[in-house]
CSV table of C-alpha atoms and ligand atoms in Angstrom, one decimal:
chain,number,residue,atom,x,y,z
A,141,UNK,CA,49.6,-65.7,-64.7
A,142,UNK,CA,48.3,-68.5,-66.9
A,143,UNK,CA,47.3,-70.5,-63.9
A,144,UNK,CA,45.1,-67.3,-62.6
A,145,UNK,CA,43.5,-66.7,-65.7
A,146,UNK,CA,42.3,-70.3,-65.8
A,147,UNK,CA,41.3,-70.2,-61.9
A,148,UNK,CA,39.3,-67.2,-62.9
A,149,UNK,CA,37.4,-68.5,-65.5
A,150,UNK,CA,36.2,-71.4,-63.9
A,151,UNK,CA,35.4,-69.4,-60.7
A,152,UNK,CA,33.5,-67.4,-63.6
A,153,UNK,CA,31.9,-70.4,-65.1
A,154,UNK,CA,31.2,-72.2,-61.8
A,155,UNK,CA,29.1,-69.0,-60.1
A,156,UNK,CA,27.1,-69.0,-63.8
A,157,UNK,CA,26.4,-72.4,-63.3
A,158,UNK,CA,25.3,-72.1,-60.1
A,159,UNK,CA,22.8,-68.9,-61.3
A,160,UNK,CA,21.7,-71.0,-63.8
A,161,UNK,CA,20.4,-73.7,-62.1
A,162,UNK,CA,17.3,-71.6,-61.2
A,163,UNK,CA,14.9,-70.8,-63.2
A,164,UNK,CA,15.2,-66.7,-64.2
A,165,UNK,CA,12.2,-65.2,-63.3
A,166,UNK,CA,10.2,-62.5,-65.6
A,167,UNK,CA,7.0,-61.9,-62.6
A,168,UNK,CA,6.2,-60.2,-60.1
A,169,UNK,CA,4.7,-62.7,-57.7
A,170,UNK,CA,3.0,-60.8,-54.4
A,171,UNK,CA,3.1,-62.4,-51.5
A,172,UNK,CA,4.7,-65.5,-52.4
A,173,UNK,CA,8.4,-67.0,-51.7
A,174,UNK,CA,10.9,-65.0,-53.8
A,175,UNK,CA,14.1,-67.2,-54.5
A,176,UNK,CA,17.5,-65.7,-55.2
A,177,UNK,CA,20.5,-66.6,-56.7
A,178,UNK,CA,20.9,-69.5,-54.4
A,179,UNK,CA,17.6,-70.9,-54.7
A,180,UNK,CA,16.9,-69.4,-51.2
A,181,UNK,CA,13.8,-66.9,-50.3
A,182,UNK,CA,15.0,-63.1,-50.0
A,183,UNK,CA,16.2,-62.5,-46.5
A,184,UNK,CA,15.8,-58.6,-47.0
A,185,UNK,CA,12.9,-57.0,-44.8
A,186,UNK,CA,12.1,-53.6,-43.9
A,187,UNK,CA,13.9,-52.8,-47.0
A,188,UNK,CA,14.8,-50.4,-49.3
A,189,UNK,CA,16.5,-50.1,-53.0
A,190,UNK,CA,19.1,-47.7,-54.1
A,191,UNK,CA,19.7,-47.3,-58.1
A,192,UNK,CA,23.2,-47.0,-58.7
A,193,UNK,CA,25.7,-47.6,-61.8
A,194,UNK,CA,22.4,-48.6,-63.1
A,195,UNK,CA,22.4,-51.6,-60.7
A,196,UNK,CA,19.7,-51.9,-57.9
A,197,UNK,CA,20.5,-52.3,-54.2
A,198,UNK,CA,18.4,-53.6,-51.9
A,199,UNK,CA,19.0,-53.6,-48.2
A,200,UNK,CA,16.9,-55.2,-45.5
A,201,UNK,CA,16.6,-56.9,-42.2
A,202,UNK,CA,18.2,-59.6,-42.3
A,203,UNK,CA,15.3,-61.9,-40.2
A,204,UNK,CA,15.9,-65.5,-38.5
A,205,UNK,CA,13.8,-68.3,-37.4
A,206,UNK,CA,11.9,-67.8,-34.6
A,207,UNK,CA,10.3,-64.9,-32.4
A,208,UNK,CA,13.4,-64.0,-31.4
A,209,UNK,CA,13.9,-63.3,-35.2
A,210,UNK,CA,12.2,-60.1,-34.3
A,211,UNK,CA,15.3,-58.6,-33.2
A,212,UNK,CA,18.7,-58.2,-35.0
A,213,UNK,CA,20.4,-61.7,-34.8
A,214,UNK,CA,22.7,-60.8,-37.6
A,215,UNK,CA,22.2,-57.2,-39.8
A,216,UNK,CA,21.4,-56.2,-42.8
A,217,UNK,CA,21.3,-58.1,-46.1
A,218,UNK,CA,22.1,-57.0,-49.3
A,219,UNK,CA,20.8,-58.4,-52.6
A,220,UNK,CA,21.4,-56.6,-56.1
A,221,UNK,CA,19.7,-57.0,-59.8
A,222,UNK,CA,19.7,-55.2,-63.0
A,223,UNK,CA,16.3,-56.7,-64.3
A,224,UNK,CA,14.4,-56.1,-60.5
A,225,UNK,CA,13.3,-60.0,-61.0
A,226,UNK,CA,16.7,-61.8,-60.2
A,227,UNK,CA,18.3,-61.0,-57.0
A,228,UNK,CA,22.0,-61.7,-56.5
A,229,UNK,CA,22.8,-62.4,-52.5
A,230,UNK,CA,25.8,-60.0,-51.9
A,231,UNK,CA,25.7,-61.0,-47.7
A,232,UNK,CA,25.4,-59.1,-45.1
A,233,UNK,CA,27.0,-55.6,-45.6
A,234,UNK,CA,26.2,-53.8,-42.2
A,235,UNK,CA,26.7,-56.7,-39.0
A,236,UNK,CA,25.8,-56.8,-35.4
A,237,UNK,CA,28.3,-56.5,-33.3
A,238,UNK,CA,28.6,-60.3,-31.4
A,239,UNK,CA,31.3,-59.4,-29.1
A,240,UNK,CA,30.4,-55.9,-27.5
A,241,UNK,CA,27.4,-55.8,-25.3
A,242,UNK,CA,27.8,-52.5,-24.9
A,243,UNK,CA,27.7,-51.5,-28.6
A,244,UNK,CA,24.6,-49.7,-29.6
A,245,UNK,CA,24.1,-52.3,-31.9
A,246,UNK,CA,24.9,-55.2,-30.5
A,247,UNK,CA,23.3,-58.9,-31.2
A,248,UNK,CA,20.1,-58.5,-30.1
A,249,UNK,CA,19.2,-55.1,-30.2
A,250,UNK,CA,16.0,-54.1,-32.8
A,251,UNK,CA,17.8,-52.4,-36.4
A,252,UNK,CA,14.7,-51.5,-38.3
A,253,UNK,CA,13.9,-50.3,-42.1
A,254,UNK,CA,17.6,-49.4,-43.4
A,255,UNK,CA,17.7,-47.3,-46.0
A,256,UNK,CA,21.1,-46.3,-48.0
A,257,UNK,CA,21.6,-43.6,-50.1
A,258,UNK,CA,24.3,-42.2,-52.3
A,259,UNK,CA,26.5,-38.7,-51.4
A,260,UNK,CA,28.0,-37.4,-54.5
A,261,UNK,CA,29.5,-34.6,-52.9
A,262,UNK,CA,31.6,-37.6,-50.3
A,263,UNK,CA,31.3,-40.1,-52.8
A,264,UNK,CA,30.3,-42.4,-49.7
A,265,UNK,CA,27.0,-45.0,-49.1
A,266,UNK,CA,25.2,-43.3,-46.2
A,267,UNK,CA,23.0,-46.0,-44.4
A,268,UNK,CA,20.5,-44.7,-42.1
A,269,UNK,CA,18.2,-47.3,-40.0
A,270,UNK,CA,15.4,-47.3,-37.0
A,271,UNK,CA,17.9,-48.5,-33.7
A,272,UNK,CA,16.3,-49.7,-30.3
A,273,UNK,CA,19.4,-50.9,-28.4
A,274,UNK,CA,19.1,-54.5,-26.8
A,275,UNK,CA,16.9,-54.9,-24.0
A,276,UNK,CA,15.3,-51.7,-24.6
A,277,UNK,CA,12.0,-52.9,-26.6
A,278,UNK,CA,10.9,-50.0,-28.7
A,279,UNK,CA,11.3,-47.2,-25.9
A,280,UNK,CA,14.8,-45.7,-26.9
A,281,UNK,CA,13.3,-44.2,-30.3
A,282,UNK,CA,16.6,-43.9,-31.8
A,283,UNK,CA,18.4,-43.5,-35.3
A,284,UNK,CA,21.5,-44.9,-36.4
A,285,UNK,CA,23.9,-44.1,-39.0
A,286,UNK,CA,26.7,-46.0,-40.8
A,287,UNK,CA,29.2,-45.3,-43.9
A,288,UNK,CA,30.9,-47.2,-46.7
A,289,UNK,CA,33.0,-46.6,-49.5
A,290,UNK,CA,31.3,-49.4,-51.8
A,291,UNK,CA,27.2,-50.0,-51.9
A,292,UNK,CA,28.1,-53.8,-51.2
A,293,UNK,CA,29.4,-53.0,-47.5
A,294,UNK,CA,30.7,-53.2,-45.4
A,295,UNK,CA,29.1,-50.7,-43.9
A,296,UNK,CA,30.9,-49.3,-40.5
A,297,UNK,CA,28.2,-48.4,-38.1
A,298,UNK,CA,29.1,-44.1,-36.6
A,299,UNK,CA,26.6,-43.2,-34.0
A,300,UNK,CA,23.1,-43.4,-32.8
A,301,UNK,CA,21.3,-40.3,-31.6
A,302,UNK,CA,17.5,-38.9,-31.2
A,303,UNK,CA,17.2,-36.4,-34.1
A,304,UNK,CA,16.9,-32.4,-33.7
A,305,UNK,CA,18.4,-32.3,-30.3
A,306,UNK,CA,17.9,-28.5,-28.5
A,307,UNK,CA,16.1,-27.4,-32.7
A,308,UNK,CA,12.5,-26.8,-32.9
A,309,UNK,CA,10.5,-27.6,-35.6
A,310,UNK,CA,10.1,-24.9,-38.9
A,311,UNK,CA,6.5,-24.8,-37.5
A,312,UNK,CA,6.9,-24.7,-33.7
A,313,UNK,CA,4.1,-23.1,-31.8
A,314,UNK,CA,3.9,-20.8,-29.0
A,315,UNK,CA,2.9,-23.2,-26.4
A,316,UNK,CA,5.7,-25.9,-27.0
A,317,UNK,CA,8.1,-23.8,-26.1
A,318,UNK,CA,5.9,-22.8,-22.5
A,319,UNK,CA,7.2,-25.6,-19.8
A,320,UNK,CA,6.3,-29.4,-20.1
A,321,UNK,CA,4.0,-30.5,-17.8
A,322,UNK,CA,5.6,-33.9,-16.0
A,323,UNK,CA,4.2,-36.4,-17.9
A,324,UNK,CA,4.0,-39.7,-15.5
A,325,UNK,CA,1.8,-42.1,-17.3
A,326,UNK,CA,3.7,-44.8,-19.8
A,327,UNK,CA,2.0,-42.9,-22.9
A,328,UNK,CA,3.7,-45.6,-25.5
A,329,UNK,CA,1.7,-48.9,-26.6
A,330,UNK,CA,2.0,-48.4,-30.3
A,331,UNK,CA,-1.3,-46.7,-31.6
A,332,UNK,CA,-4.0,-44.4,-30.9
A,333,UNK,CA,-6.1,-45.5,-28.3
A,334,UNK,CA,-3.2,-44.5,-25.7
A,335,UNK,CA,-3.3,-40.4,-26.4
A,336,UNK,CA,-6.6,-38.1,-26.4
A,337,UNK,CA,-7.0,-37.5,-30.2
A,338,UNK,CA,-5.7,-34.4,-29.4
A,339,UNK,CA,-1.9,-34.2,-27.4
A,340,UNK,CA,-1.1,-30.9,-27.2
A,341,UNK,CA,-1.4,-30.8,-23.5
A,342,UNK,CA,1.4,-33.8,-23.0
A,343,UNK,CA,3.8,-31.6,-25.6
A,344,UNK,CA,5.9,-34.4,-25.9
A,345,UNK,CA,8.3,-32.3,-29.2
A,346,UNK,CA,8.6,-30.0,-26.1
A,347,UNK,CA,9.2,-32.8,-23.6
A,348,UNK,CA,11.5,-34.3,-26.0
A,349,UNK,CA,13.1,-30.9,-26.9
A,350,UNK,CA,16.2,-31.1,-25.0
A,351,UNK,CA,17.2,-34.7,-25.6
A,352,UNK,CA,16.7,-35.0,-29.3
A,353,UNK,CA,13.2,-36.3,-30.7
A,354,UNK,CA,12.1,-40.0,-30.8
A,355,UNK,CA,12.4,-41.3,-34.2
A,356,UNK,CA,10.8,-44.9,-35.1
A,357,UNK,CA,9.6,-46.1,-38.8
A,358,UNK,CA,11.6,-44.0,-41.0
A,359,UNK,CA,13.0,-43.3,-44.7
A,360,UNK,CA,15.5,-41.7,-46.7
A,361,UNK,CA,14.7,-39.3,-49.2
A,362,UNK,CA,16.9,-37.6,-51.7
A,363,UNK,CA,15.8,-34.9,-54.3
A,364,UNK,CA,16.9,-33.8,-57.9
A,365,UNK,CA,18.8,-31.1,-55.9
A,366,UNK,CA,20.9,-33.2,-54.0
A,367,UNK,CA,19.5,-32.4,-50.8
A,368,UNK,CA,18.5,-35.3,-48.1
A,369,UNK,CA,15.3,-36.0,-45.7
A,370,UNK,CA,14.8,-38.6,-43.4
A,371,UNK,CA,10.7,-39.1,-42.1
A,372,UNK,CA,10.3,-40.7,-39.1
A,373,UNK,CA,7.7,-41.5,-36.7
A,374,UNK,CA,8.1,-39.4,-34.1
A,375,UNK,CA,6.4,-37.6,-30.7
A,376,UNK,CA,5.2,-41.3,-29.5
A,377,UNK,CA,4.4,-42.1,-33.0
A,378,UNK,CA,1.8,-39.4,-33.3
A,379,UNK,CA,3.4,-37.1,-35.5
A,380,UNK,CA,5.6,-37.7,-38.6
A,381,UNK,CA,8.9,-35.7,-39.0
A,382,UNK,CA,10.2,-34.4,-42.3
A,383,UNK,CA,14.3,-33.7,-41.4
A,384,UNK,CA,16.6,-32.1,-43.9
A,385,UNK,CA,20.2,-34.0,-43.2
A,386,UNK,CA,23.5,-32.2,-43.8
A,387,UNK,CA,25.7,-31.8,-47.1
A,388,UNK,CA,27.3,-35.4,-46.0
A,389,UNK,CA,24.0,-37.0,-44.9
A,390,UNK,CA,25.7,-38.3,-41.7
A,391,UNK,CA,23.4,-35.9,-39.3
A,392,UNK,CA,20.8,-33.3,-39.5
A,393,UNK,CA,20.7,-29.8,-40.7
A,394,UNK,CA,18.7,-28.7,-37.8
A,395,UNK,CA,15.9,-27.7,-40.2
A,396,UNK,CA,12.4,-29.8,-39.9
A,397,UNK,CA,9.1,-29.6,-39.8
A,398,UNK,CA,6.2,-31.5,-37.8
A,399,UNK,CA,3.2,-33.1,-40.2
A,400,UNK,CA,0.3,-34.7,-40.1
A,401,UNK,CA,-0.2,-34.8,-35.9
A,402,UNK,CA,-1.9,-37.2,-33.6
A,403,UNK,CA,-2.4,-39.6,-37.4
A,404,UNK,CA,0.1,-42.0,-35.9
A,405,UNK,CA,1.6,-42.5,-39.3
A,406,UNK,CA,4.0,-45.4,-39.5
A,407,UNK,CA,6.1,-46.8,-42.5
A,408,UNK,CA,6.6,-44.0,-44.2
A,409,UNK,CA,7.5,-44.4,-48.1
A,410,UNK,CA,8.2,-41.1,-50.6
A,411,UNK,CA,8.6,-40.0,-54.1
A,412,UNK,CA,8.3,-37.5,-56.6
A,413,UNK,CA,6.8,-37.4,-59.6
A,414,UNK,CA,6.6,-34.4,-62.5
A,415,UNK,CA,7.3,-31.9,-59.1
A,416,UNK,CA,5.4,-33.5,-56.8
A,417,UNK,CA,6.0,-35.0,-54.0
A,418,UNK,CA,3.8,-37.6,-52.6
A,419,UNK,CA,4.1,-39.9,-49.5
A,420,UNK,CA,2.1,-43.5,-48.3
A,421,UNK,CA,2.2,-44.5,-45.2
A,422,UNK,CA,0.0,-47.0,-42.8
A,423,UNK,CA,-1.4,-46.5,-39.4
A,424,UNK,CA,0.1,-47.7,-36.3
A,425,UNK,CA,-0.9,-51.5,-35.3
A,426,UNK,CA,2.1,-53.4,-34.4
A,427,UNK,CA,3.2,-56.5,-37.0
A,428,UNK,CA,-0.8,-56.7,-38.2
A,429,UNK,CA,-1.4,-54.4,-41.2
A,430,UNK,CA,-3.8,-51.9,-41.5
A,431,UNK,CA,-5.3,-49.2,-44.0
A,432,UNK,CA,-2.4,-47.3,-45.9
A,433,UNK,CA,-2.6,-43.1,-46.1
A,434,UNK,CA,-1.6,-41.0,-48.4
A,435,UNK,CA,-0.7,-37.2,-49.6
A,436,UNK,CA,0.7,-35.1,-51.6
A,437,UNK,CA,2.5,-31.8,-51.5
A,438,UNK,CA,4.5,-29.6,-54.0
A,439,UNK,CA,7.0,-28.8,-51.2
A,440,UNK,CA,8.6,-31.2,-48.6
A,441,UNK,CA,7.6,-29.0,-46.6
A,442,UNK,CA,4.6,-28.8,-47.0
A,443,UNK,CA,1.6,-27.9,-47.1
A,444,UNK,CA,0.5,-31.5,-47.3
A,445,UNK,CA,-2.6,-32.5,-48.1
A,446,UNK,CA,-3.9,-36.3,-47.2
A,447,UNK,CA,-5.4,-38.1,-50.3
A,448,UNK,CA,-7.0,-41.4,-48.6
A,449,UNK,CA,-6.1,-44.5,-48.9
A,450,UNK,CA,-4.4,-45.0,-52.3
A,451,UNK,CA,-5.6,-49.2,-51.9
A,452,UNK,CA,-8.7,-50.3,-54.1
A,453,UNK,CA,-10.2,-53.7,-54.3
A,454,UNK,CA,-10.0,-56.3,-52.1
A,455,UNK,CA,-8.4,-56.1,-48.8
A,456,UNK,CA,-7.7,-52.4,-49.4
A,457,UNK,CA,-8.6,-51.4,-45.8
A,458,UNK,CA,-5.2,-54.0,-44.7
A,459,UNK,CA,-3.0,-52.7,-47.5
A,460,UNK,CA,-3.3,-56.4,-48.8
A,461,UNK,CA,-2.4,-57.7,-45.7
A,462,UNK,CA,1.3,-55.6,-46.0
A,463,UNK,CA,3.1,-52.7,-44.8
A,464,UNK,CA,4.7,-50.3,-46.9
A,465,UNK,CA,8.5,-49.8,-46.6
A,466,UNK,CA,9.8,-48.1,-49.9
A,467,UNK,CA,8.7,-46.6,-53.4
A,468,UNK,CA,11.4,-47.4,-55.7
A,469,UNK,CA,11.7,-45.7,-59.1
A,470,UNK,CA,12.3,-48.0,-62.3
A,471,UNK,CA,15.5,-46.9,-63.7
A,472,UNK,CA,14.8,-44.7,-66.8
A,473,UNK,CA,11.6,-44.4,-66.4
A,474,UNK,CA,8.8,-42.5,-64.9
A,475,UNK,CA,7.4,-45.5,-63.1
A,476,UNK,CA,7.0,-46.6,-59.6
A,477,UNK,CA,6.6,-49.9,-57.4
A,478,UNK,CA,5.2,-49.7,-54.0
A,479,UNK,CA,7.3,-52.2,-51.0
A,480,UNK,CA,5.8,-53.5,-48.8
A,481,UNK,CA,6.1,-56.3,-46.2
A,482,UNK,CA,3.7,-59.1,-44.8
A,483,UNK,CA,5.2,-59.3,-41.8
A,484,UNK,CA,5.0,-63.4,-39.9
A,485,UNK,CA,6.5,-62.1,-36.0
A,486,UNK,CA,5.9,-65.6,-35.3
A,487,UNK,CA,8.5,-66.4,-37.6
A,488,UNK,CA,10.0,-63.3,-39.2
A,489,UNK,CA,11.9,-65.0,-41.8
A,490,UNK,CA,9.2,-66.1,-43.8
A,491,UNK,CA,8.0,-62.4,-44.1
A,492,UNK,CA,6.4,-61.6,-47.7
A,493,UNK,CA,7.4,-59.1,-49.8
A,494,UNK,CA,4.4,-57.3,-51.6
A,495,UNK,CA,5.6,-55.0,-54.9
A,496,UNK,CA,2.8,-53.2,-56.8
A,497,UNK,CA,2.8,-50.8,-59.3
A,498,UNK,CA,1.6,-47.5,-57.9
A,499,UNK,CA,-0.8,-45.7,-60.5
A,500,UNK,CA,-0.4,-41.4,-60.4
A,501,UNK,CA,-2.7,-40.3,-62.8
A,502,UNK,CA,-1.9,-37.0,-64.2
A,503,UNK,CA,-4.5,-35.6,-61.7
A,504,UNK,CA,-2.6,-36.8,-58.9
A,505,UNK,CA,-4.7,-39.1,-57.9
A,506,UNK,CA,-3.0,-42.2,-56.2
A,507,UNK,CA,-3.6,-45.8,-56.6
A,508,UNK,CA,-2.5,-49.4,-55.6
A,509,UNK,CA,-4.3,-52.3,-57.0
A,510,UNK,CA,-3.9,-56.0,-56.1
A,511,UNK,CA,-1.9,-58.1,-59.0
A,512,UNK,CA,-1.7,-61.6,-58.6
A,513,UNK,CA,1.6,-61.4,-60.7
A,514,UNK,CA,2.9,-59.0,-63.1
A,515,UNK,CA,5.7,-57.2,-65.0
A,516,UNK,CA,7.2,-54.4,-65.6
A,517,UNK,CA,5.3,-54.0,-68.8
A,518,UNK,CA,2.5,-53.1,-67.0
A,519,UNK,CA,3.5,-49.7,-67.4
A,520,UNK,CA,3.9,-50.0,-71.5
B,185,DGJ,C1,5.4,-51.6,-37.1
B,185,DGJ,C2,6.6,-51.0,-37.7
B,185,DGJ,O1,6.3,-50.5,-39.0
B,185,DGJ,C3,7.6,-52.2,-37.9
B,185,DGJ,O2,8.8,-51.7,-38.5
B,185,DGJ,C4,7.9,-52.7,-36.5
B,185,DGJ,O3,8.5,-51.7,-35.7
B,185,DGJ,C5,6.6,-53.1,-35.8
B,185,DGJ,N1,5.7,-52.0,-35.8
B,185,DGJ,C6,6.9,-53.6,-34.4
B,185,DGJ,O4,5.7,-53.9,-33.8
């Protein structure tokens, strides 16, 4: 026993050590490399943060060198921090799976934007994610879903399916439900320029009606009342969803609604603040960034009204060279931070992350403004 106690202690002292070595950081630093624990830049894209036992998790794509980085080579990373400066690299907590090729995520396929939350009533880690299966580029449209027991993994993945399969929409109209004109032309190249503004004609919710909806960029959403969304680019990007999951968060209720059609909305990011709810989002333009949207709404569902672009200064109109992925909450606190990524697709891993604090003024209004570095007493 004496022997263990010992080992333990210097196992203790040894992982200090190795902590201390680095500098501990006190900034915010946008767009700049973002050391860990080890020393090594944060390997955690795409990401999202979950606040629990007043610890933060962050989970991300995990991204390699290379353009084949692009795709999953390996999962998704997990870092955690109680200050939001200092990450600690907890590994890879969801993994590809190397030695089935026929596994809907296997090495190689495209796992996008996980996001993890809590269920009190299951007491389980709920991770949902954007899933193309290998080979596939982006024309699957998929989600996946996987469960743990701990929020450091590992996570086991369950299923991947197209959302709302044989449900319409809260706000279905008359003529979705008329028969779908065949739709022959590819309409898919990621923004647009490929669909008259306005789509009604191709249907595709009614196209798509029978096999479950496409879902791309998404998030996770959970409200004061327990109850779970997921938003996802959806309808060939052109529409965003808004989908209530069920009790356990492992599929959905079967109650949605369609928003803010033919604005090709991608990354979408969510809060609420004082009872409202607001989301930002960006356009649809592949890896390069462009200008972010926003709205608000005193209902998930709606009505929601766009606000603009919530970027000011310089390089507003590319969202500082970034896309959004999450809007984390500072614990205790009534404050915000916008995620985003500046994506490199030429090599992936040395992707920046951009965190700004996002400005609600008790008018609602909604603003991001470039910091060169900051801290969390920004908000003092
Ligand atoms: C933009 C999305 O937001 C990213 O997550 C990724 O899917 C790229 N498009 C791929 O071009």
């Amino acid at each position: 026993m004496r022997y263990l106690l010992i080992f333990c202690s210097l196992l203790i002292a040894n992982c200090k050590e190795k902590d201390s070595r680095f500098e501990k950081l006190s900034t915010f630093n946008p767009g700049q490399d973002w050391l860990d624990n080890r020393g090594k830049h944060i390997n955690a894209h795409g990401g999202g943060i979950l606040l629990h036992d007043n610890t933060y998790f962050w989970y991300g794509e995990h991204k390699i060198e290379g353009k084949i980085g692009n795709t999953a080579q390996v999962g998704v990373h997990l870092y955690t921090s109680t200050d939001l400066y200092n990450w600690r690299d907890e590994g890879i907590v969801l993994q590809v799976d190397e030695t089935n090729s026929n596994s809907d995520i296997s090495k190689g396929c495209i796992l996008e934007r996980p996001k993890v939350l809590f269920n009190d009533k299951t007491n389980k880690f709920v991770m949902w994610f954007h899933l193309e299966p290998k080979n596939q580029n982006y024309s699957s449209a998929l989600t996946g879903v996987a469960i743990s027991n701990s929020p450091r993994g590992p996570f086991r993945f369950i299923k991947s399916l197209r959302p709302n399969k044989g449900v319409w929409p809260l706000n279905v109209k008359k003529f979705h439900k008329k028969k779908v004109p065949k739709i022959t032309k590819k309409i898919y190249c990621g923004g647009p320029e490929c669909m008259p503004h306005h789509v009604d004609s191709l249907n595709i919710l009614g196209r798509d009606f029978e096999i479950g909806q496409m879902s791309r960029d998404m998030t996770l959403f959970k409200d004061d009342d327990g109850k779970a969304y997921q938003l996802y680019s959806s309808e060939e990007n052109s529409t965003l969803h808004i989908s209530q999951l069920s009790d356990d968060y492992l599929s959905h209720s079967g109650t949605y609604k369609r928003f803010f059609q033919y604005r090709f909305m991608e990354a979408p990011t969510i809060i609420k603040k004082n009872g409202k709810y607001f989301i930002i989002a960006s356009g649809c333009t592949g890896w390069n960034p462009n200008a972010a949207r926003s709205a608000s709404a005193d209902n998930i569902f709606g009505p929601w009204t766009e606000l603009g672009n919530p970027c000011i200064g310089e390089n507003a109109n590319t969202t500082f060279n970034s896309q959004g992925t999450f809007i984390l909450k500072v614990k205790n606190t009534e404050n915000y931070i916008f995620m985003a990524d500046r994506w490199k697709p030429s090599n992936p891993i040395e992707g920046k992350y951009i965190w700004l604090p996002l400005n609600i003024s008790d008018n609602n209004s909604i603003e991001l403004e470039w910091q060169e570095k900051w801290d969390l007493s920004i908000f003092n």
